[in-house]
Structure formats: C-alpha cells, structure tokens
Amino acid sequence: MTQLAPTAEIAAQPSDTRRNLVGLDREGLAEALAPFGVEGFRLRQLWQWIYHRGATDFEQMSSLSKAVRATLADYFVIGRPMVSMHQQSTDGTQKWLLRFPDGKEVESVHIPETDRGTLCVSSQVGCTLTCKFCHTGTQRWVRNLEAPEIVGQVMLARDAFGEWPAPEHDRSLTNIVLMGMGEPLYNYDNVARAMRIVMDGEGLGISKRRITLSTAGVVPMIGQVGAELGVNLAISLHAVRDELRNELVPINRKYPLEQLMQACRDYPGLSNARRITFEYVMLKGVNDSLADAQAMVQLLKGIPAKINLIPFNPWPGSVFECSSNNAIRRFADYLSEQNMSAPIRHARGQDIMAACGQLKSESEKLRASERRKAAEAAAS
Ligand code: SAH
C-alpha cells in the first residue's frame, strides 16, 4: 500500500465566507448568480465550466468577460472537499479520506476493473443502522452529507484522473455506487439532488444505468428512487429469514422481508436486462448453509435478480468469521444450478481498509496513532 500526499486542497477554508458553487443544481446556480446578471446562455456556460470541464478557478472561464470573472471570484469559490488522507492499495484501489469545514470526515473508494472504474460514494458521516457485521455501523451517528459534499466526492475523483472533460473511451471513472458510509435513503433529498447533477448530460454525464444505489431496506423510499432517479437498485439482504435478518440488519424489524420483497417486485423499470442486485455477506455458520441458499431461491422468485456473494471482511472486534471457501462455493454453485446469477465478489483494497463494511474507523484510528507519534516526537 502507498500513502500518498493529499491531492487537492482548494476547498474553501473555514474563514473564507465565499460561497461554494459546487453541488448547486441548475436552479440553485441560477438563483445564486441572478444578482450578478449571469443568466440564460452565460449561466449554461458556467454550469459546463464547473461540471463538464472541472474548472476550479473563474480565471479559466475564457468565455466569460474579465469583469464578470473578477466579480464572481469575490463572492464565490469552486471548491473541492479537502483530502486529509489518500491511500492506494497494491490492487490499484484508492481511498480518499475527506474532511469538511466542520471537521467531519468520510471516505470514498475507487475500484479499477478491466471494463470499468467504480467510485464508491458515502452519503452520511457514520450510520444509524447498526448492522452487526458492518464496521461503519459501530460508529456514533454524526450527520447527513449535503448534496455538494456528495457531488464533491465524484469531482475529486475526476480531478485525480484528470478526466475533465471525461474522455469518450477508457475512462477511469465510469460507474458510481452509493455503497460507502451511510444509508442513502435516510438522506434521500441530498442524494437525489447530487445524483441529478452527476447524471446531467452537460454536467458530470454519468448515466443512470451506471449508478447503483444500495439500501439496507428503507421500504417506503424505494419506489421513489426508481420513479425519480431511475438508477439501479441494490439491496443489502444478508439473511433470507426475518428472525435472522432482524438480528443482522435491524431495520428489518421495521420493514420485514415480505414488505421489502414487494417493494423490489414493484421497482419501476425492472426487467431481465435491468435487475436488482442483492448483496449477501457470507458469515460462517450464520447464513451460509444450503438451506439458506434454498430459501433465497424461494424468496427471490419472480424478481429479476443478481446476487453478489461478499466474503465477510473482518474488522477489529467483529464477532463474525468469513465462511470457508468451500461453503461459499457450495452456496454459489447451488444458486447457479437454479439459474440465478450469483458471482462471488473478491475483496478489493483490504490492505487499506477500503473493502465493504470497513470504511472510516480505521483511518480514524490510524490518524489518532499518527497524532500520538507526532506528539511524542514533539515532546522529545
Ligand atoms: N446502507 C446502505 C449502503 C452501504 S452499502 C446499505 O446497507 O446498503 C455497504 C455494503 O457493504 C452493504 O451491502 C453492507 O451490508 C456490506 N458490508 C458491511 N459490512 C461488511 C463486511 N464486514 N464485509 C462485507 N460486506 C460488508
């Protein structure tokens, strides 16, 4: 693993009272700029400068007059989240720990694959769900991310790959998964606002077909995601019986499997070409028996589905163990015999604690130990 120096520190400093334009949607931008006479065609140009060309300085905006550029720079910035740590795994996975002006931090992770590059984006600082096998779930709940803080994660990754404007072919950043820290459907308005900017053809230009929103099962919000955003849906399933799922994914007590499955069946735009992904973490002796696989086939009957079998990623203090390779194989084989697509996901970025369910706390710990070291060095 490599520890890299922070890449971008152009974030507005806490003392800087200028407003950040990044994360404003078209209406928001229009409202902010109307007092400066930037509207219509000019407004559209500004939108493209920010979201299509990635400009971070008004001086770059050669299509705007010098006077307008100078005025805008007095009142606004085009900022990025501050990078407080950037690590690269031996497998090419990168992780950024981002810090916002209030000191709160989240992580985003980029996973390169042969045919795509996926950015895993966080939607909240911490999480309220307390899923038993998830590291993020052990942390104190902190706050929702604002739309600009979500869009900022994507823009920062584009910066890192120099993809402004994004090339036609061989992009490093092609896909987005809302699978980082937090429950996106407990922060729907900000997530939706951010995704509209990300999907805008004159903006970041990432198609809804390449965006996947993952939820532990906030049933009343699921239909809205399909109707309003039309992105792909992933469900963190992890258990196929209510009794067990109540324990592993406590939100199941509020929205049990039957309701969740109904919401999946009703998901707008569902077809064989457009399936729901079910994430299933393999926990030794807990949910990995053949009986579980059989129950899963029954449960998902009639739903165009793809199952991601995720070997459990351990973290310090976790009470679970990962299923044996044999158990995972047997589970996967049974599902494919039943004509279900059930690939086994290989953990990426484990050496930098960037794999599923490992986000945030380790970096915090690392930072604490770094701080201690620095304090010791200063004292001696
Ligand atoms: N709250 C949303 C978004 C987070 S997605 C959701 O639950 O879907 C993060 C994914 O990683 C979820 O599927 C989660 O269940 C899975 N995960 C959490 N801890 C894990 C671990 N220790 N090993 C493997 N996967 C884990």
PDB file of N, CA, C and O and ligand atoms in Angstrom, residues 127 129 133-135 178-180 182-184 214-216 234-236 238 279 281 310-315 356-358, ligand 1:
ATOM      1  N   CYS A 127     -23.429   6.126  10.485  1.00  0.00           N
ATOM      2  CA  CYS A 127     -24.643   5.457  10.025  1.00  0.00           C
ATOM      3  C   CYS A 127     -25.497   5.131  11.247  1.00  0.00           C
ATOM      4  O   CYS A 127     -24.976   4.862  12.314  1.00  0.00           O
ATOM      5  N   LEU A 129     -27.761   2.614  11.271  1.00  0.00           N
ATOM      6  CA  LEU A 129     -28.430   1.320  11.119  1.00  0.00           C
ATOM      7  C   LEU A 129     -27.943   0.196  12.032  1.00  0.00           C
ATOM      8  O   LEU A 129     -28.640  -0.773  12.232  1.00  0.00           O
ATOM      9  N   PHE A 133     -22.550  -6.766  11.324  1.00  0.00           N
ATOM     10  CA  PHE A 133     -21.291  -7.183  10.698  1.00  0.00           C
ATOM     11  C   PHE A 133     -20.560  -6.002  10.065  1.00  0.00           C
ATOM     12  O   PHE A 133     -19.512  -6.161   9.457  1.00  0.00           O
ATOM     13  N   CYS A 134     -21.133  -4.803  10.187  1.00  0.00           N
ATOM     14  CA  CYS A 134     -20.575  -3.642   9.478  1.00  0.00           C
ATOM     15  C   CYS A 134     -19.840  -2.719  10.439  1.00  0.00           C
ATOM     16  O   CYS A 134     -20.384  -2.316  11.462  1.00  0.00           O
ATOM     17  N   HIS A 135     -18.610  -2.402  10.066  1.00  0.00           N
ATOM     18  CA  HIS A 135     -17.776  -1.565  10.911  1.00  0.00           C
ATOM     19  C   HIS A 135     -18.352  -0.160  11.052  1.00  0.00           C
ATOM     20  O   HIS A 135     -18.369   0.409  12.135  1.00  0.00           O
ATOM     21  N   LEU A 178     -23.564   3.975  -4.631  1.00  0.00           N
ATOM     22  CA  LEU A 178     -23.811   4.632  -3.341  1.00  0.00           C
ATOM     23  C   LEU A 178     -23.780   3.527  -2.294  1.00  0.00           C
ATOM     24  O   LEU A 178     -24.806   3.050  -1.821  1.00  0.00           O
ATOM     25  N   MET A 179     -22.553   3.113  -1.999  1.00  0.00           N
ATOM     26  CA  MET A 179     -22.343   1.976  -1.091  1.00  0.00           C
ATOM     27  C   MET A 179     -21.267   2.294  -0.064  1.00  0.00           C
ATOM     28  O   MET A 179     -20.696   1.394   0.545  1.00  0.00           O
ATOM     29  N   GLY A 180     -20.983   3.576   0.095  1.00  0.00           N
ATOM     30  CA  GLY A 180     -19.992   3.949   1.099  1.00  0.00           C
ATOM     31  C   GLY A 180     -20.656   4.055   2.463  1.00  0.00           C
ATOM     32  O   GLY A 180     -21.595   3.308   2.754  1.00  0.00           O
ATOM     33  N   GLY A 182     -23.031   5.161   5.359  1.00  0.00           N
ATOM     34  CA  GLY A 182     -24.350   5.757   5.494  1.00  0.00           C
ATOM     35  C   GLY A 182     -25.446   5.021   4.753  1.00  0.00           C
ATOM     36  O   GLY A 182     -25.185   4.126   3.937  1.00  0.00           O
ATOM     37  N   GLU A 183     -26.676   5.406   5.042  1.00  0.00           N
ATOM     38  CA  GLU A 183     -27.843   4.831   4.370  1.00  0.00           C
ATOM     39  C   GLU A 183     -28.412   5.915   3.451  1.00  0.00           C
ATOM     40  O   GLU A 183     -29.021   6.878   3.914  1.00  0.00           O
ATOM     41  N   PRO A 184     -28.213   5.769   2.134  1.00  0.00           N
ATOM     42  CA  PRO A 184     -28.622   6.842   1.223  1.00  0.00           C
ATOM     43  C   PRO A 184     -30.112   7.194   1.315  1.00  0.00           C
ATOM     44  O   PRO A 184     -30.492   8.332   1.098  1.00  0.00           O
ATOM     45  N   SER A 214     -27.532   1.616  -3.070  1.00  0.00           N
ATOM     46  CA  SER A 214     -27.688   0.456  -2.199  1.00  0.00           C
ATOM     47  C   SER A 214     -28.402   0.847  -0.918  1.00  0.00           C
ATOM     48  O   SER A 214     -28.055   1.850  -0.288  1.00  0.00           O
ATOM     49  N   THR A 215     -29.401   0.049  -0.545  1.00  0.00           N
ATOM     50  CA  THR A 215     -30.121   0.331   0.698  1.00  0.00           C
ATOM     51  C   THR A 215     -30.253  -0.936   1.527  1.00  0.00           C
ATOM     52  O   THR A 215     -30.351  -2.049   0.984  1.00  0.00           O
ATOM     53  N   ALA A 216     -30.267  -0.743   2.842  1.00  0.00           N
ATOM     54  CA  ALA A 216     -30.495  -1.873   3.747  1.00  0.00           C
ATOM     55  C   ALA A 216     -31.982  -2.208   3.792  1.00  0.00           C
ATOM     56  O   ALA A 216     -32.375  -3.205   4.404  1.00  0.00           O
ATOM     57  N   ALA A 234     -29.688  -1.722  -5.414  1.00  0.00           N
ATOM     58  CA  ALA A 234     -29.068  -2.857  -4.721  1.00  0.00           C
ATOM     59  C   ALA A 234     -29.671  -2.938  -3.325  1.00  0.00           C
ATOM     60  O   ALA A 234     -29.959  -1.906  -2.713  1.00  0.00           O
ATOM     61  N   ILE A 235     -29.895  -4.159  -2.882  1.00  0.00           N
ATOM     62  CA  ILE A 235     -30.465  -4.373  -1.548  1.00  0.00           C
ATOM     63  C   ILE A 235     -29.452  -5.157  -0.721  1.00  0.00           C
ATOM     64  O   ILE A 235     -28.958  -6.201  -1.155  1.00  0.00           O
ATOM     65  N   SER A 236     -29.152  -4.646   0.469  1.00  0.00           N
ATOM     66  CA  SER A 236     -28.283  -5.386   1.385  1.00  0.00           C
ATOM     67  C   SER A 236     -29.140  -6.426   2.085  1.00  0.00           C
ATOM     68  O   SER A 236     -29.787  -6.130   3.079  1.00  0.00           O
ATOM     69  N   HIS A 238     -28.479 -10.152   3.059  1.00  0.00           N
ATOM     70  CA  HIS A 238     -27.695 -10.799   4.131  1.00  0.00           C
ATOM     71  C   HIS A 238     -28.397 -11.883   4.936  1.00  0.00           C
ATOM     72  O   HIS A 238     -27.733 -12.647   5.640  1.00  0.00           O
ATOM     73  N   GLU A 279     -27.098  -7.959  -2.170  1.00  0.00           N
ATOM     74  CA  GLU A 279     -25.796  -8.190  -1.556  1.00  0.00           C
ATOM     75  C   GLU A 279     -25.974  -9.146  -0.373  1.00  0.00           C
ATOM     76  O   GLU A 279     -26.911  -9.000   0.418  1.00  0.00           O
ATOM     77  N   VAL A 281     -23.565 -10.998   2.492  1.00  0.00           N
ATOM     78  CA  VAL A 281     -22.251 -11.182   3.097  1.00  0.00           C
ATOM     79  C   VAL A 281     -22.193 -12.586   3.703  1.00  0.00           C
ATOM     80  O   VAL A 281     -23.131 -13.028   4.374  1.00  0.00           O
ATOM     81  N   ILE A 310     -20.630 -11.731  -0.968  1.00  0.00           N
ATOM     82  CA  ILE A 310     -19.469 -10.963  -0.482  1.00  0.00           C
ATOM     83  C   ILE A 310     -18.835 -11.706   0.686  1.00  0.00           C
ATOM     84  O   ILE A 310     -19.453 -11.839   1.745  1.00  0.00           O
ATOM     85  N   PRO A 311     -17.606 -12.222   0.512  1.00  0.00           N
ATOM     86  CA  PRO A 311     -16.935 -12.806   1.670  1.00  0.00           C
ATOM     87  C   PRO A 311     -16.818 -11.749   2.766  1.00  0.00           C
ATOM     88  O   PRO A 311     -16.454 -10.603   2.477  1.00  0.00           O
ATOM     89  N   PHE A 312     -17.160 -12.120   3.985  1.00  0.00           N
ATOM     90  CA  PHE A 312     -17.132 -11.162   5.099  1.00  0.00           C
ATOM     91  C   PHE A 312     -15.734 -10.571   5.260  1.00  0.00           C
ATOM     92  O   PHE A 312     -14.742 -11.297   5.312  1.00  0.00           O
ATOM     93  N   ASN A 313     -15.691  -9.257   5.342  1.00  0.00           N
ATOM     94  CA  ASN A 313     -14.425  -8.576   5.618  1.00  0.00           C
ATOM     95  C   ASN A 313     -14.334  -8.308   7.110  1.00  0.00           C
ATOM     96  O   ASN A 313     -15.127  -7.541   7.643  1.00  0.00           O
ATOM     97  N   PRO A 314     -13.392  -8.944   7.779  1.00  0.00           N
ATOM     98  CA  PRO A 314     -13.316  -8.786   9.235  1.00  0.00           C
ATOM     99  C   PRO A 314     -12.796  -7.414   9.631  1.00  0.00           C
ATOM    100  O   PRO A 314     -12.159  -6.724   8.837  1.00  0.00           O
ATOM    101  N   TRP A 315     -13.107  -7.011  10.832  1.00  0.00           N
ATOM    102  CA  TRP A 315     -12.561  -5.782  11.392  1.00  0.00           C
ATOM    103  C   TRP A 315     -12.332  -6.020  12.876  1.00  0.00           C
ATOM    104  O   TRP A 315     -12.916  -6.951  13.452  1.00  0.00           O
ATOM    105  N   CYS A 356     -15.714  -3.493   1.539  1.00  0.00           N
ATOM    106  CA  CYS A 356     -17.088  -3.319   2.044  1.00  0.00           C
ATOM    107  C   CYS A 356     -17.131  -3.424   3.554  1.00  0.00           C
ATOM    108  O   CYS A 356     -16.600  -4.369   4.133  1.00  0.00           O
ATOM    109  N   GLY A 357     -17.788  -2.482   4.183  1.00  0.00           N
ATOM    110  CA  GLY A 357     -18.015  -2.573   5.620  1.00  0.00           C
ATOM    111  C   GLY A 357     -16.824  -2.181   6.469  1.00  0.00           C
ATOM    112  O   GLY A 357     -16.873  -2.262   7.689  1.00  0.00           O
ATOM    113  N   GLN A 358     -15.732  -1.763   5.838  1.00  0.00           N
ATOM    114  CA  GLN A 358     -14.541  -1.427   6.627  1.00  0.00           C
ATOM    115  C   GLN A 358     -14.302   0.073   6.728  1.00  0.00           C
ATOM    116  O   GLN A 358     -13.322   0.513   7.319  1.00  0.00           O
TER     117      GLN A 358
HETATM  118  N1  SAH B   1     -26.563   1.476   3.997  1.00  0.00           N
HETATM  119  C1  SAH B   1     -26.514   1.033   2.633  1.00  0.00           C
HETATM  120  C2  SAH B   1     -25.235   1.451   1.924  1.00  0.00           C
HETATM  121  C3  SAH B   1     -23.971   0.771   2.444  1.00  0.00           C
HETATM  122  S1  SAH B   1     -23.522  -0.442   1.288  1.00  0.00           S
HETATM  123  C4  SAH B   1     -26.719  -0.458   2.585  1.00  0.00           C
HETATM  124  O1  SAH B   1     -26.717  -1.087   3.634  1.00  0.00           O
HETATM  125  O2  SAH B   1     -26.932  -0.999   1.521  1.00  0.00           O
HETATM  126  C5  SAH B   1     -22.257  -1.290   2.065  1.00  0.00           C
HETATM  127  C6  SAH B   1     -22.347  -2.767   1.770  1.00  0.00           C
HETATM  128  O3  SAH B   1     -21.286  -3.472   2.428  1.00  0.00           O
HETATM  129  C7  SAH B   1     -23.631  -3.329   2.311  1.00  0.00           C
HETATM  130  O4  SAH B   1     -24.148  -4.314   1.478  1.00  0.00           O
HETATM  131  C8  SAH B   1     -23.151  -3.939   3.592  1.00  0.00           C
HETATM  132  O5  SAH B   1     -24.053  -4.852   4.069  1.00  0.00           O
HETATM  133  C9  SAH B   1     -21.827  -4.527   3.179  1.00  0.00           C
HETATM  134  N2  SAH B   1     -20.965  -4.821   4.319  1.00  0.00           N
HETATM  135  C10 SAH B   1     -20.976  -4.207   5.500  1.00  0.00           C
HETATM  136  N3  SAH B   1     -20.058  -4.736   6.337  1.00  0.00           N
HETATM  137  C11 SAH B   1     -19.436  -5.692   5.640  1.00  0.00           C
HETATM  138  C12 SAH B   1     -18.355  -6.575   5.949  1.00  0.00           C
HETATM  139  N4  SAH B   1     -17.757  -6.542   7.132  1.00  0.00           N
HETATM  140  N5  SAH B   1     -17.940  -7.434   4.997  1.00  0.00           N
HETATM  141  C13 SAH B   1     -18.545  -7.433   3.781  1.00  0.00           C
HETATM  142  N6  SAH B   1     -19.539  -6.610   3.424  1.00  0.00           N
HETATM  143  C14 SAH B   1     -19.999  -5.759   4.350  1.00  0.00           C
END
